[in-house]
Coordinates of C-alpha atoms in Angstrom, one line a residue:
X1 CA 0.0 0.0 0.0
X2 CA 1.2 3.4 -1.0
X3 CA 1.6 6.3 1.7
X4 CA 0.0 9.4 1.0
X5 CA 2.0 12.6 -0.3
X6 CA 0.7 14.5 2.2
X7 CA -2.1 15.8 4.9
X8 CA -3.5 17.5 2.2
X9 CA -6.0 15.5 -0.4
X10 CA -5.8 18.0 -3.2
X11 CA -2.0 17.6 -2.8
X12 CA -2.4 13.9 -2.7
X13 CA -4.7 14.2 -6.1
X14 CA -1.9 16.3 -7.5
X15 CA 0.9 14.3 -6.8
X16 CA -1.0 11.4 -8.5
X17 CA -1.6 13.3 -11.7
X18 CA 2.2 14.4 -11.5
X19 CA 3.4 10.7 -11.1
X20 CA 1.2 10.3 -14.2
X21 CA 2.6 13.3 -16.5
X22 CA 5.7 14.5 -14.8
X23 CA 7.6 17.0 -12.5
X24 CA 7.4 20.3 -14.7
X25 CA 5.4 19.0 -17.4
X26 CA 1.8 20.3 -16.5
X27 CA 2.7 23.9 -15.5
X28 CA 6.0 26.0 -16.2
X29 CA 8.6 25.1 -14.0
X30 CA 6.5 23.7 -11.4
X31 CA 6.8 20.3 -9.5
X32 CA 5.6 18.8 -5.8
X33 CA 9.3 18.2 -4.1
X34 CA 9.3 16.2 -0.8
X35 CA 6.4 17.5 1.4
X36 CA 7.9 19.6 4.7
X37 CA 11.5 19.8 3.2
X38 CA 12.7 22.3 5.2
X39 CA 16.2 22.9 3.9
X40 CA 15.8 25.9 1.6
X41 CA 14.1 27.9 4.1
X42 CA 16.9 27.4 6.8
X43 CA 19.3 28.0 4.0
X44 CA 17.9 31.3 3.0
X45 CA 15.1 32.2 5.6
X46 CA 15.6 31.3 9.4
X47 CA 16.8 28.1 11.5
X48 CA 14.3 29.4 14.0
X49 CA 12.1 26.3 15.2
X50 CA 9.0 28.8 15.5
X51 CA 9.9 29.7 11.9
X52 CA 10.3 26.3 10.5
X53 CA 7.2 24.8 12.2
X54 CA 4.9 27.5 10.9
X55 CA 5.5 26.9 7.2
X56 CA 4.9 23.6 5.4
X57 CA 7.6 23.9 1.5
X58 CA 6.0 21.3 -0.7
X59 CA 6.7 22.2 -4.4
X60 CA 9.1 24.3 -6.9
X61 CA 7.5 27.4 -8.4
X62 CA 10.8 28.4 -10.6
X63 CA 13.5 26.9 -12.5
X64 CA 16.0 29.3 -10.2
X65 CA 14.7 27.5 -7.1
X66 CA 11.6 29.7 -6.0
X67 CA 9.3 27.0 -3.5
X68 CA 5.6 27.0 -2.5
X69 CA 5.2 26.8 1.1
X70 CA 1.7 26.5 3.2
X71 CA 2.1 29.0 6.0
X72 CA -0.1 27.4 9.1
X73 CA -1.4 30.2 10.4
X74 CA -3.8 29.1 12.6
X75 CA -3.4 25.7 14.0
X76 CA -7.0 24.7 13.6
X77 CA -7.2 25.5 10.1
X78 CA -7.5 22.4 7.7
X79 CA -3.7 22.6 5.7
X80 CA -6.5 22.7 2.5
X81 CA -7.4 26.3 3.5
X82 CA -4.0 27.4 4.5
X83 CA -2.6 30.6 2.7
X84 CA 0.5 29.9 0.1
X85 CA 3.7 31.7 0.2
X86 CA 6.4 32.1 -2.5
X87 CA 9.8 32.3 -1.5
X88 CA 12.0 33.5 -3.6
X89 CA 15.4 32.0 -5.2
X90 CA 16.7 35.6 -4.5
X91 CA 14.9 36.9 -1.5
X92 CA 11.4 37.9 -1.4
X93 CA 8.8 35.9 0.6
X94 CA 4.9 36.7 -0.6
X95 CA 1.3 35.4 0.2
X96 CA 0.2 34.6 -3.4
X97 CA -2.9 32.5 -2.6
X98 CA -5.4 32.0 0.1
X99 CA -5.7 28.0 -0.1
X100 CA -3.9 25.3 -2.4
X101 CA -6.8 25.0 -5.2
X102 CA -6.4 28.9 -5.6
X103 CA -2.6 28.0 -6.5
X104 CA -4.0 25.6 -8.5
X105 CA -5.4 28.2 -10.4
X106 CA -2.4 30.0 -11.0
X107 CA -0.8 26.7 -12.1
X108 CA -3.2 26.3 -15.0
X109 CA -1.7 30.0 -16.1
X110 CA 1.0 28.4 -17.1
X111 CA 3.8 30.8 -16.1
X112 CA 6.6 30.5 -13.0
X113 CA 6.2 33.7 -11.2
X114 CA 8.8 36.2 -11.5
X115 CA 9.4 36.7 -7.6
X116 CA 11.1 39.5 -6.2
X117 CA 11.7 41.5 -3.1
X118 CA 8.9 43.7 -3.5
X119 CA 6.3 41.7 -5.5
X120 CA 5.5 38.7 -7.4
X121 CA 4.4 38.5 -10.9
X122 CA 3.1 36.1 -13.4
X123 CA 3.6 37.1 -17.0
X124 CA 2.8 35.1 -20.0
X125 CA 3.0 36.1 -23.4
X126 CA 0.9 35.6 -26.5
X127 CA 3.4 33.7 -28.1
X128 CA 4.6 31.3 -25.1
X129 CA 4.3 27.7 -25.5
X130 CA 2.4 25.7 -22.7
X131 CA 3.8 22.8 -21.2
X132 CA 3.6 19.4 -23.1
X133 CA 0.5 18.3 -20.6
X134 CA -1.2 21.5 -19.8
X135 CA -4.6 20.8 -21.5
X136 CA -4.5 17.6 -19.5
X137 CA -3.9 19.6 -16.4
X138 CA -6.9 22.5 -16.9
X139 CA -9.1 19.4 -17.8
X140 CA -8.5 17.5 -14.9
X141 CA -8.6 21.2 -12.8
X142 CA -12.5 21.1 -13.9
X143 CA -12.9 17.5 -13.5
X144 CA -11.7 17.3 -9.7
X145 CA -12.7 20.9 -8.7
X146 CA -14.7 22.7 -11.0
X147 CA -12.2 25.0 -11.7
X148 CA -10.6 26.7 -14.5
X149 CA -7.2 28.7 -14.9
X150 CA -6.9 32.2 -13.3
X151 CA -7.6 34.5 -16.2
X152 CA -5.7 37.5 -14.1
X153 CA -2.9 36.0 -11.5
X154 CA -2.6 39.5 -10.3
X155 CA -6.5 39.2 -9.4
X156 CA -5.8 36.3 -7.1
X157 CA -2.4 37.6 -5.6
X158 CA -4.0 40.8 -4.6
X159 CA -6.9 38.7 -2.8
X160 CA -4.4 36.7 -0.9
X161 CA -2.4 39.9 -0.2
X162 CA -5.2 41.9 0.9
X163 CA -6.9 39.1 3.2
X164 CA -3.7 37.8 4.8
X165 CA -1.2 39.1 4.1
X166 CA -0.8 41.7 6.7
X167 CA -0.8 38.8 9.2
X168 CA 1.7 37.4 7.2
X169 CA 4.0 40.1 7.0
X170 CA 3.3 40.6 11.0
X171 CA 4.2 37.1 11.4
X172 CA 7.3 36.6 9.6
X173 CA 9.2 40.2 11.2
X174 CA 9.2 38.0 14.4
X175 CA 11.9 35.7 12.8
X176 CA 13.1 37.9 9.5
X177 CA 14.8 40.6 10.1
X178 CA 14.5 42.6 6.9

């Protein structure tokens, strides 16, 4: 019997259609890594227990190492609903969705974000190629969820941003000092 991916089913339902299409083949650069890998944010972040037990890195979002974490904001809260934060390869650390099938969304834009100190980005332009199993992806998006791709990524940033991201930022100056 095979063990999960993780606490979180639509996690577990995406790692299953990854081990079916491939790391980086459904959305630009991105790919579930080993759930609760902590290393690249005491590399670049904080060492800080209360740090590290407070955010949950479970995917790439870049080729230049940007990671998806889950930030656990509120220990109650199902891991489902918890708010997704982009770390950058270079610095910069952002809320850029409220819950994993809102990141799902963003995934089915088909573009790694462009992360930087002050903001995060998704661009994609007219002529860029999708990835080889994109269609597959938005398809099974509606199939499993009922959703479809984020027409606007800036949209569903600046909802993330706006409902918790002030906490976030509050949060994170306890163990970041920049």
């Amino acid at each position: 019997m095979s063990t999960a991916y993780s606490p979180v089913p639509e996690l577990n339902q995406l790692h299953a259609f990854q081990e079916r299409y491939g790391y980086e083949s459904y959305s630009e650069c991105f790919g579930l890594d080993d759930w609760n890998d902590t290393s690249g944010l005491e590399a670049g972040w904080s060492k800080d227990p209360g740090f590290l037990s407070g955010l949950i890195p479970f995917a790439r979002a870049t080729g230049g190492g940007s990671f998806y974490a889950l930030w656990k904001r509120d220990t109650s809260l199902d891991l489902s609903d918890a708010p997704v934060i982009v770390f950058g390869d270079e610095g910069g650390e952002h809320v850029i969705a409220r819950n994993v099938r809102e990141l799902f969304q963003l995934l089915a834009f088909d573009s790694e974000p462009m992360v930087g100190h002050d903001e995060v980005v998704f661009y994609r332009g007219d002529e860029d190629e999708h990835a080889d199993y994109h269609d597959e992806f938005v398809a099974w998006l509606d199939e499993q969820f009922g959703l479809q791709p984020a027409d606007d990524p800036a949209e569903v940033i600046a909802t993330a941003q706006d409902e918790v991201g002030g906490a976030f930022a509050t949060w994170k100056r306890q163990y970041l000092d920049w």
